[in-house]
């Protein structure tokens, strides 16, 4: 009954919105312009309301309304989007219950990718929102457009472009926990052909942890600097070139897990979560061909990361049976990509192109080897090359009907080697695509049916193979050797959606109903022996995810607007048995809450003063596919009082105003010698009550 009720309500809301859009369009003699939000990540930058698929677009106003400083602050308001931390920030993303939750020894294949200005930042988990123009969240398989990193979806962030008129912005924020943020941006023309934009941002905070052993309150601190430079060159009337550079310097602490399961830690060697990355991109937009426009992007990125933690979460001498070790992962990542696509002109609504990329990740792990009972190092080298061909065609069937078909064929090749003498070479040909049928009911209302297929690569479990060599246990070695490789995963998606708005734009609504089937579902699994554990990726037989997503904006009065995003999700694991012989078939997938919603109300109290009240809620969810530890339900209240005086904006705000504890990463095992290593659910908690004041000056 519950499933039927949720589906019925969603369908009713969708059809009601369409009816309202139809009637108001007939009634309004002086229509306002229909809302035109362009999806920058789409091949042709189509309007959001006309693009088949479930896509959430968040503007600079949405970012301000949420008081968001970092990407993880913004994701709480997105329906069917979740994240996990296990680091100083939320790093790993899940859409519709699908996505990775950690990365230790073996390199992961993201189910949800992240692009910033077209540069691939997947699994790096970084993004200040300073000078970001738009955040787009594609939900569901997007293989035709983005390939293997978008099996479950994609986050696409677009920064502000250079302008040929002088403009700038300065911003400052002060908040509790000794937090501050300073940012600025400026853009102007050099001459009639050249324009530039410079932006920089720095964030600092002591973090939300008290380390009682070290008597410090900054062991989980934030220290992040980001900068961006962009040049636009109008080379000819038909050719525009964009040069983009990114720089990120992150020196965060990592001391988040407590043996007492609160915000007070006992670590004597707090960890770190550091990153220095540099990226360059060249974009070329050529419109001089008679039959097509040609778009090209060449990108390169190098990132050095240093991630480590105190394994025992305590200090030497806490208990006679205690231990004291650390674990550290130093990664050097180099990557490049080249994409070129042709977009048909005139009546030919088609796209065709190719994509190539290469990535190398070198790992140095410094850890305690429990088999040899000594400090040890581990080195690995992982290389991957991808080559893809893609195309998309839209046919006008008449009477408002259109049919879009797209496909992508992608070949990848992996080479893996490590200091244990293990070498692996894998290659695979994968394919994905989509077929959608759309009906434009009116200029401001449309329906669509969508079928799509996504994929992501398989790989090697290097840590498991290394552990098998030195385990000293024949049974364990045999088990780990059987997990040497994992297969590619595919995802099938069927979706029905409605997008509508009233003619006066007082009502805007989007509803999507979906059902997805996962084949060779990749799941994280663990083998625990004493204080050490081995992680690897396994394949379950299949998985199923189905649900509803709703986004709406309702302007009740000129001075009062309601915003609502909501989702219902039902997920299931099928055919997965843990090492202990526990069959997880029928259980919810990890980090897949059954419901989420974000509701906010904005009042314009005077012409200069506004107030926003928001509520965000998320159901409890499992932290892992291999154990049954769960989070608690989350209910957050956010407040913002804003005053606008000409070009100066002042705001007093609070996130999580009621100070609720909620988990963003969880494990289940024994790590406390004081209770004989009894297993517990250990959680990393999200941010507590934040109170701050912000000022923005635009010129």
XYZ file of C-alpha atoms in Angstrom:
699
model
C 0.000 0.000 0.000
C 2.837 2.388 0.864
C 4.429 1.998 -2.587
C 1.089 2.473 -4.346
C 0.350 5.529 -2.242
C 3.688 7.184 -3.039
C 3.348 6.505 -6.760
C -0.249 7.709 -6.798
C 0.635 10.972 -5.085
C 3.484 11.611 -7.504
C 1.343 10.938 -10.562
C -1.455 13.105 -9.160
C 0.974 15.959 -8.504
C 2.408 15.659 -11.999
C -0.935 15.658 -13.782
C -2.294 18.449 -11.579
C 0.662 20.657 -12.421
C 0.193 19.974 -16.120
C -3.479 20.866 -15.871
C -2.674 24.099 -14.047
C -0.071 24.975 -16.654
C -2.578 24.347 -19.432
C -5.385 26.353 -17.840
C -3.277 29.314 -16.772
C -1.765 29.503 -20.226
C -5.243 29.842 -21.659
C -6.362 32.340 -19.035
C -3.389 34.671 -19.038
C -3.672 37.424 -21.586
C -0.277 38.841 -20.769
C 2.000 35.872 -20.209
C 5.350 36.298 -18.604
C 8.300 34.662 -20.288
C 8.558 30.966 -19.526
C 11.416 30.138 -17.155
C 14.523 29.515 -19.269
C 17.115 27.534 -17.348
C 19.735 26.131 -19.705
C 21.414 22.856 -18.757
C 25.094 23.533 -19.426
C 26.089 19.874 -19.219
C 23.724 18.812 -21.992
C 25.133 18.323 -25.499
C 23.096 21.220 -26.880
C 22.423 23.223 -23.689
C 18.669 22.700 -23.877
C 16.118 24.196 -21.505
C 15.595 22.286 -18.270
C 11.813 22.112 -18.705
C 12.160 20.591 -22.184
C 14.995 18.148 -21.565
C 13.843 14.546 -20.968
C 15.371 13.238 -17.765
C 15.483 13.977 -14.055
C 17.861 16.912 -13.628
C 18.152 19.336 -10.723
C 19.683 22.741 -11.459
C 20.836 24.894 -8.544
C 21.636 28.541 -9.206
C 23.685 31.087 -7.277
C 20.464 32.114 -5.500
C 19.877 28.512 -4.405
C 23.432 28.357 -3.080
C 22.892 31.543 -1.047
C 19.501 30.384 0.211
C 21.148 27.239 1.608
C 24.049 29.238 3.146
C 26.240 26.755 1.272
C 30.003 27.248 1.252
C 30.999 23.803 0.004
C 29.362 21.245 -2.256
C 28.445 18.994 0.694
C 26.393 21.855 2.207
C 24.310 22.027 -0.958
C 23.591 18.337 -1.494
C 21.224 18.061 1.484
C 18.492 19.784 -0.531
C 18.762 17.472 -3.553
C 16.184 14.693 -3.830
C 17.643 11.158 -4.037
C 21.200 12.416 -3.566
C 23.366 11.315 -0.652
C 27.058 11.449 0.247
C 29.540 9.754 2.549
C 32.585 11.223 4.235
C 35.225 9.102 5.959
C 37.389 12.152 5.335
C 37.432 15.824 6.287
C 34.667 16.497 3.744
C 31.918 14.551 2.032
C 33.853 12.923 -0.801
C 31.786 10.110 -2.272
C 28.378 10.621 -3.864
C 25.326 8.420 -4.281
C 22.379 9.073 -6.598
C 19.226 6.971 -6.308
C 21.064 4.768 -3.828
C 24.007 3.989 -6.130
C 27.559 5.172 -5.531
C 30.842 4.444 -3.782
C 31.472 5.216 -0.112
C 35.234 4.951 0.359
C 38.620 4.533 -1.294
C 41.556 2.924 0.466
C 44.121 0.754 -1.344
C 42.402 0.030 -4.642
C 41.355 2.801 -7.017
C 37.591 3.067 -7.404
C 35.414 3.441 -10.478
C 32.924 6.183 -9.592
C 29.232 5.554 -10.235
C 28.657 9.298 -9.838
C 31.144 11.617 -11.472
C 31.973 15.270 -10.829
C 32.854 17.743 -13.572
C 33.973 21.306 -12.853
C 34.163 23.440 -15.992
C 34.333 20.189 -17.956
C 37.332 18.872 -15.968
C 36.933 15.485 -14.282
C 37.253 15.731 -10.478
C 35.537 12.403 -9.743
C 36.569 10.834 -6.397
C 38.644 13.889 -5.420
C 35.802 15.306 -3.347
C 36.670 18.964 -3.652
C 34.611 21.945 -4.523
C 34.206 25.303 -2.966
C 31.098 26.977 -4.351
C 32.711 30.397 -4.672
C 32.091 31.933 -8.115
C 30.056 28.901 -9.216
C 27.305 29.920 -11.621
C 25.295 26.703 -11.647
C 25.269 23.182 -10.193
C 23.534 20.487 -12.232
C 22.666 17.055 -10.855
C 21.839 14.456 -13.510
C 19.959 11.547 -11.926
C 19.998 8.158 -13.614
C 22.328 6.688 -16.258
C 23.961 9.311 -18.483
C 26.241 7.064 -20.516
C 25.532 8.732 -23.866
C 26.677 12.103 -22.583
C 29.277 11.317 -19.908
C 30.308 7.659 -20.252
C 31.540 5.275 -17.565
C 31.683 7.801 -14.699
C 27.947 8.494 -14.907
C 26.334 5.093 -14.451
C 24.140 6.470 -11.648
C 24.380 10.154 -12.545
C 26.668 13.153 -12.782
C 27.320 16.439 -10.990
C 28.255 19.212 -13.377
C 29.518 22.512 -11.924
C 29.913 25.555 -14.133
C 31.854 28.643 -13.073
C 31.042 32.176 -14.176
C 32.387 33.061 -17.609
C 34.644 36.041 -18.346
C 32.699 39.180 -19.217
C 33.583 42.087 -21.502
C 32.201 44.588 -18.982
C 33.952 45.187 -15.687
C 32.320 43.370 -12.766
C 33.463 41.932 -9.477
C 32.500 40.593 -6.095
C 34.022 40.464 -2.623
C 32.614 38.181 0.073
C 33.422 37.392 3.694
C 31.911 35.018 6.257
C 32.503 34.601 9.982
C 31.037 31.640 11.870
C 31.375 29.636 15.054
C 34.161 27.083 15.550
C 36.623 29.849 14.617
C 35.507 29.660 11.001
C 35.927 32.228 8.279
C 35.762 32.444 4.503
C 37.167 35.118 2.199
C 36.538 35.146 -1.529
C 36.686 37.487 -4.458
C 36.205 37.567 -8.213
C 36.790 40.114 -10.941
C 36.170 40.090 -14.688
C 36.806 42.602 -17.449
C 37.846 43.033 -21.059
C 41.464 43.349 -22.147
C 40.376 44.557 -25.575
C 37.543 43.807 -27.971
C 38.684 40.211 -28.448
C 40.030 39.207 -25.040
C 38.310 39.049 -21.636
C 39.412 37.510 -18.355
C 38.045 36.401 -14.996
C 39.978 35.779 -11.780
C 38.484 34.185 -8.669
C 39.917 33.017 -5.352
C 38.515 31.569 -2.153
C 39.909 30.620 1.248
C 38.067 28.716 3.971
C 39.312 28.014 7.478
C 37.751 26.346 10.516
C 38.835 24.530 13.667
C 36.329 21.796 12.860
C 33.804 20.206 15.181
C 35.971 17.775 17.181
C 37.469 18.045 20.666
C 40.563 15.880 21.150
C 40.680 15.306 24.906
C 44.041 13.511 24.887
C 45.887 16.262 23.016
C 43.713 18.985 24.578
C 43.061 20.468 21.131
C 39.919 21.517 19.297
C 41.404 21.765 15.795
C 42.505 18.218 14.932
C 39.712 17.986 12.338
C 40.343 21.470 10.970
C 39.589 22.942 7.545
C 42.236 24.910 5.625
C 41.360 25.225 1.937
C 42.441 27.611 -0.795
C 41.077 27.525 -4.335
C 41.759 29.769 -7.311
C 40.533 29.964 -10.884
C 41.620 31.942 -13.918
C 39.792 32.091 -17.236
C 40.504 33.804 -20.550
C 38.042 34.157 -23.407
C 39.315 34.927 -26.895
C 36.951 35.872 -29.717
C 39.378 34.750 -32.403
C 36.992 35.254 -35.324
C 33.285 35.710 -35.833
C 32.996 31.896 -35.855
C 35.634 30.790 -33.338
C 35.645 31.313 -29.559
C 38.469 29.977 -27.398
C 38.353 29.593 -23.616
C 41.448 28.963 -21.494
C 40.774 27.777 -17.926
C 43.106 27.122 -15.009
C 42.266 25.675 -11.576
C 44.395 25.499 -8.435
C 43.474 23.869 -5.130
C 45.586 23.714 -1.976
C 43.929 21.787 0.855
C 45.501 21.083 4.255
C 42.647 19.634 6.290
C 42.922 17.523 9.406
C 41.151 14.194 9.814
C 40.238 13.103 13.331
C 36.547 12.224 13.141
C 35.916 8.823 14.779
C 35.625 8.426 18.534
C 35.788 5.271 20.660
C 33.168 6.932 22.866
C 30.967 7.460 19.786
C 30.640 11.239 20.117
C 32.552 14.363 19.068
C 35.366 13.832 21.596
C 38.314 11.846 20.272
C 41.300 10.235 22.012
C 43.764 10.047 19.111
C 47.446 10.681 19.768
C 48.290 10.773 16.042
C 45.448 12.629 14.290
C 45.257 12.119 10.569
C 45.274 14.449 7.592
C 43.276 14.919 4.411
C 45.409 17.031 2.113
C 45.378 17.737 -1.576
C 47.163 19.927 -4.053
C 45.735 19.895 -7.555
C 46.277 21.850 -10.732
C 44.139 21.668 -13.851
C 44.116 23.285 -17.287
C 41.502 23.222 -20.018
C 41.182 24.575 -23.535
C 37.725 24.878 -25.066
C 37.095 25.717 -28.710
C 33.669 26.515 -30.153
C 33.717 26.753 -33.948
C 30.542 27.674 -35.853
C 31.991 28.234 -39.313
C 30.844 24.969 -40.883
C 27.655 25.059 -42.918
C 26.338 21.746 -41.619
C 27.444 21.619 -37.967
C 29.056 23.417 -35.054
C 32.273 21.905 -33.745
C 33.040 21.850 -30.009
C 36.386 20.655 -28.626
C 37.747 20.442 -25.081
C 41.236 19.367 -24.060
C 41.795 19.011 -20.299
C 44.579 17.949 -17.989
C 44.758 17.524 -14.214
C 47.396 16.535 -11.706
C 46.557 15.927 -8.056
C 48.691 14.893 -5.086
C 46.713 13.688 -2.083
C 47.735 12.708 1.441
C 45.066 10.856 3.411
C 45.779 9.209 6.742
C 44.313 8.426 10.131
C 45.014 7.026 13.577
C 43.829 3.413 13.232
C 43.319 2.784 16.933
C 41.512 6.127 17.514
C 43.276 6.306 20.884
C 46.621 6.771 22.599
C 49.329 4.407 23.755
C 48.562 3.128 27.228
C 44.788 3.466 27.085
C 44.530 -0.246 27.947
C 46.937 -3.203 28.300
C 45.280 -4.877 25.297
C 45.422 -1.766 23.152
C 47.402 -1.197 19.980
C 48.834 1.908 18.319
C 49.092 2.140 14.533
C 48.440 4.615 11.738
C 47.480 4.211 8.092
C 48.516 6.668 5.383
C 47.758 6.849 1.644
C 49.832 9.084 -0.643
C 48.437 9.270 -4.166
C 49.716 11.001 -7.285
C 47.069 11.242 -10.001
C 47.688 12.477 -13.537
C 44.994 12.553 -16.175
C 44.099 14.016 -19.538
C 41.005 13.976 -21.712
C 40.002 15.122 -25.175
C 36.438 15.406 -26.421
C 35.282 16.569 -29.811
C 31.689 16.701 -30.961
C 29.731 17.956 -33.950
C 26.284 19.487 -33.423
C 24.010 19.541 -36.446
C 22.700 22.859 -37.745
C 19.363 23.939 -39.209
C 16.733 21.196 -39.023
C 19.290 18.451 -38.372
C 19.079 17.908 -34.617
C 21.964 15.505 -34.075
C 25.246 15.143 -32.205
C 28.216 12.918 -33.029
C 31.655 12.799 -31.492
C 34.483 10.948 -29.840
C 36.213 10.981 -26.475
C 39.624 9.798 -25.292
C 41.213 9.908 -21.852
C 44.106 8.549 -19.870
C 44.732 8.372 -16.147
C 47.595 7.136 -13.999
C 47.426 6.808 -10.216
C 50.508 5.965 -8.172
C 49.931 4.933 -4.561
C 52.298 4.761 -1.612
C 50.748 3.273 1.505
C 52.484 3.512 4.888
C 50.924 1.103 7.367
C 51.437 -1.536 10.031
C 51.676 -5.044 8.579
C 49.970 -7.319 11.096
C 51.202 -10.474 9.373
C 54.864 -9.415 9.630
C 54.302 -7.393 12.825
C 56.249 -4.401 11.544
C 55.827 -1.063 9.807
C 55.583 -1.524 6.062
C 55.115 0.245 2.755
C 53.070 -0.714 -0.251
C 53.339 0.720 -3.760
C 51.013 0.348 -6.711
C 50.669 1.795 -10.180
C 47.299 1.875 -11.928
C 46.873 3.060 -15.522
C 43.685 3.359 -17.521
C 42.921 4.474 -21.059
C 39.447 5.067 -22.478
C 38.261 5.604 -26.039
C 34.607 6.237 -26.877
C 32.353 7.056 -29.820
C 28.939 8.598 -29.211
C 25.974 10.015 -31.047
C 22.480 11.342 -30.473
C 19.581 12.087 -32.811
C 16.280 13.871 -32.152
C 13.381 13.449 -34.567
C 10.350 15.745 -34.700
C 7.324 13.452 -35.027
C 4.795 16.291 -35.274
C 1.949 17.438 -33.004
C 4.428 18.129 -30.192
C 5.963 14.629 -30.204
C 9.713 14.063 -30.470
C 11.931 10.994 -30.291
C 15.542 11.107 -29.076
C 17.926 8.187 -29.419
C 21.525 8.104 -28.279
C 24.331 5.580 -27.875
C 27.909 5.378 -26.701
C 30.480 2.624 -27.202
C 33.508 2.789 -24.915
C 36.588 0.645 -24.629
C 38.834 0.780 -21.593
C 42.180 -0.828 -20.858
C 43.651 -1.175 -17.355
C 47.172 -2.041 -16.283
C 47.917 -2.684 -12.618
C 51.160 -3.539 -10.842
C 52.279 -3.359 -7.222
C 55.142 -4.017 -4.848
C 53.777 -7.488 -4.027
C 54.657 -8.532 -7.558
C 51.046 -8.627 -8.691
C 50.263 -7.529 -12.240
C 46.875 -7.438 -13.906
C 45.773 -6.382 -17.380
C 42.084 -5.916 -18.131
C 40.189 -4.553 -21.099
C 36.525 -4.422 -21.925
C 34.146 -2.999 -24.503
C 31.108 -1.395 -22.878
C 28.071 0.345 -24.273
C 25.250 2.531 -23.083
C 22.466 4.550 -24.558
C 19.028 6.045 -24.246
C 15.696 6.274 -26.029
C 13.164 8.930 -25.041
C 9.731 9.902 -26.312
C 8.573 13.422 -25.407
C 5.313 15.298 -25.789
C 5.116 19.091 -25.542
C 1.606 19.486 -24.119
C 1.961 23.283 -24.124
C 4.854 25.719 -24.313
C 5.301 25.280 -20.559
C 4.383 21.619 -19.977
C 5.836 18.372 -21.282
C 5.748 14.629 -20.652
C 8.460 12.101 -21.395
C 9.165 8.374 -21.377
C 12.825 7.413 -21.091
C 14.762 4.183 -21.287
C 18.517 4.298 -20.682
C 21.470 2.022 -20.018
C 24.571 2.942 -18.036
C 27.770 1.119 -17.238
C 30.978 1.281 -15.262
C 34.241 -0.580 -15.558
C 35.419 -3.610 -13.645
C 38.842 -3.877 -12.070
C 41.330 -5.648 -9.838
C 41.337 -6.120 -6.054
C 45.033 -5.593 -5.472
C 44.774 -5.396 -1.685
C 42.946 -8.719 -1.499
C 45.559 -10.421 -3.696
C 48.389 -9.001 -1.607
C 46.746 -10.142 1.621
C 46.260 -13.619 0.166
C 50.010 -13.964 -0.429
C 50.977 -13.324 3.188
C 47.895 -14.399 5.104
C 49.291 -17.625 6.555
C 45.796 -19.086 6.251
C 44.974 -21.366 3.351
C 41.237 -20.795 3.684
C 41.627 -17.012 3.744
C 44.082 -17.081 0.838
C 41.716 -19.186 -1.263
C 38.819 -16.864 -0.494
C 40.751 -13.690 -1.342
C 42.224 -15.185 -4.517
C 38.677 -15.895 -5.657
C 38.053 -12.135 -5.414
C 41.025 -11.136 -7.577
C 38.875 -9.293 -10.111
C 35.412 -7.825 -10.275
C 33.239 -7.487 -13.351
C 31.790 -4.379 -15.004
C 28.339 -3.344 -13.826
C 25.416 -2.289 -15.986
C 22.323 -0.316 -15.030
C 18.997 -0.263 -16.880
C 16.606 2.617 -16.225
C 12.954 3.151 -17.168
C 11.501 6.569 -16.375
C 8.341 8.626 -16.780
C 8.399 12.349 -16.123
C 6.312 15.495 -16.170
C 7.677 19.046 -16.313
C 5.294 21.968 -16.114
C 4.922 25.573 -15.071
C 2.101 28.061 -14.997
C 2.167 30.855 -17.542
C 2.954 33.453 -14.871
C 5.751 31.230 -13.474
C 4.195 31.174 -9.999
C 4.110 27.375 -10.146
C 7.028 25.332 -11.463
C 7.098 21.577 -10.972
C 9.027 18.529 -12.145
C 8.155 14.918 -11.291
C 9.994 11.734 -12.283
C 9.057 8.096 -11.610
C 11.786 5.533 -12.257
C 12.643 1.845 -12.009
C 16.244 0.647 -12.359
C 17.848 -2.789 -12.576
C 21.501 -3.402 -11.717
C 23.336 -6.340 -13.296
C 26.622 -7.590 -11.774
C 26.098 -5.018 -9.023
C 29.440 -3.930 -7.532
C 29.419 -3.961 -3.717
C 32.038 -3.161 -1.094
C 32.944 -6.143 1.055
C 35.323 -6.685 3.960
C 37.253 -9.447 5.648
C 38.224 -8.637 9.248
C 40.980 -10.431 11.114
C 41.923 -9.161 14.591
C 42.722 -5.436 14.226
C 43.296 -5.594 10.470
C 40.769 -5.658 7.695
C 40.862 -6.202 3.969
C 38.486 -4.383 1.678
C 37.584 -5.479 -1.820
C 34.884 -5.039 -4.440
C 32.595 -7.970 -5.131
C 29.769 -8.542 -7.601
C 26.282 -9.320 -6.370
C 23.956 -11.005 -8.839
C 21.746 -7.960 -9.231
C 20.035 -5.037 -7.555
C 16.852 -3.062 -7.962
C 16.133 0.630 -7.333
C 12.816 2.363 -7.912
C 11.279 5.591 -6.720
C 9.916 9.071 -7.280
C 11.481 12.545 -7.406
C 9.589 15.809 -7.066
C 10.807 19.402 -7.344
C 8.495 22.369 -7.146
C 8.385 26.090 -6.562
C 5.163 27.807 -5.552
C 4.883 31.582 -5.301
C 1.903 32.028 -2.996
C 2.154 35.814 -2.942
C 4.517 38.395 -4.373
C 6.351 38.322 -1.045
C 6.097 34.601 -0.206
C 7.599 31.634 -2.083
C 7.727 27.939 -1.181
C 10.381 25.512 -2.464
C 10.048 21.742 -2.119
C 12.243 18.831 -3.213
C 11.217 15.321 -2.195
C 12.080 11.730 -3.050
C 10.995 8.213 -2.237
C 13.379 5.314 -2.918
C 13.008 1.555 -2.652
C 16.202 -0.442 -3.205
C 17.152 -4.082 -2.869
C 20.269 -6.259 -3.002
C 19.920 -9.620 -4.733
C 22.341 -12.534 -4.705
C 25.039 -11.251 -2.323
C 26.461 -13.496 0.427
C 29.164 -12.208 2.801
C 32.256 -14.149 3.883
C 30.396 -15.135 7.061
C 27.699 -16.747 4.938
C 25.064 -14.059 5.544
C 22.707 -13.691 2.591
C 21.890 -10.005 2.067
C 19.240 -10.664 -0.574
C 16.191 -8.466 -0.018
C 17.955 -5.864 2.111
C 18.149 -2.164 1.199
C 21.312 -1.033 -0.544
C 23.828 1.072 1.374
C 23.414 4.856 1.604
C 19.958 4.547 0.023
C 17.469 6.281 2.373
C 13.817 5.453 1.698
C 12.829 9.106 1.704
C 14.339 12.574 1.567
C 12.792 16.007 1.467
C 13.853 19.613 1.603
C 11.230 22.310 2.132
C 11.963 26.003 2.466
C 9.881 29.142 2.687
C 11.140 32.572 1.713
C 9.435 35.765 2.850
C 10.199 39.210 1.482
C 9.551 41.223 4.650
C 10.360 44.578 3.047
C 11.884 45.605 -0.253
C 15.334 45.064 1.314
C 14.782 42.428 4.006
C 14.038 38.719 3.480
C 13.822 35.656 5.716
C 14.238 32.001 4.765
C 13.249 28.977 6.854
C 14.222 25.512 5.625
C 13.678 21.937 6.796
C 15.666 18.987 5.476
C 14.946 15.391 6.367
C 16.406 12.031 5.440
C 15.384 8.503 6.438
C 17.758 6.140 8.215
C 19.981 4.136 5.859
C 22.503 1.299 5.977
C 26.144 2.330 6.024
C 27.411 -0.704 4.110
C 26.288 -3.623 1.998
C 28.336 -6.047 4.112
C 26.991 -5.177 7.597
C 23.704 -3.912 8.997
C 24.754 -0.792 10.918
C 22.351 2.061 10.213
C 22.248 5.798 10.582
C 19.550 7.645 12.495
C 16.892 9.733 10.803
C 18.058 13.244 9.998
C 16.015 16.413 10.528
C 17.802 19.731 9.963
C 16.478 23.272 10.331
C 18.191 26.109 8.453
C 17.603 29.850 8.886
C 18.688 32.923 6.955
C 17.913 36.623 7.461
C 19.178 38.754 4.584
C 19.394 42.512 4.049
C 20.124 44.010 0.634
C 21.368 47.591 0.431
C 22.271 48.556 -3.132
C 25.302 46.401 -4.018
C 25.877 45.227 -0.431
C 24.231 42.080 0.909
C 24.354 41.160 4.612
C 23.089 37.859 6.008
C 22.746 36.235 9.419
C 22.327 32.485 9.050
C 22.288 29.137 10.787
C 22.624 25.594 9.454
C 21.357 22.711 11.608
C 19.890 25.303 13.963
C 18.512 22.655 16.365
C 21.950 21.008 16.656
C 20.980 17.468 15.665
C 23.640 14.764 15.498
C 23.537 12.784 12.255
C 25.942 10.357 10.627
C 27.776 10.816 7.334
C 29.887 7.622 7.493
C 29.638 4.500 9.601
C 31.443 1.238 10.354
C 30.618 -1.810 12.439
C 33.481 -3.629 14.166
C 35.357 -3.791 17.453
C 38.089 -1.206 18.054
C 37.927 -0.425 21.781
C 40.228 -2.503 24.026
C 38.391 -1.201 27.107
C 35.386 -3.430 26.339
C 37.289 -6.361 24.853
C 36.859 -5.141 21.275
C 33.110 -5.581 21.363
C 31.621 -4.628 17.956
C 29.842 -1.268 17.818
C 28.481 1.082 15.196
C 31.045 3.878 14.925
C 29.863 6.999 13.124
C 31.414 10.116 11.738
C 28.996 12.911 12.569
C 27.975 15.701 10.216
C 28.327 19.338 11.112
C 26.597 20.515 14.322
C 24.800 23.835 14.737
C 26.480 26.495 12.611
C 25.858 30.192 13.136
C 27.450 32.811 10.956
C 27.274 36.197 9.322
C 28.112 36.856 5.674
C 28.692 39.970 3.603
C 28.806 40.189 -0.186
C 29.670 43.333 -2.133
C 29.169 43.409 -5.888
C 30.663 46.084 -8.117
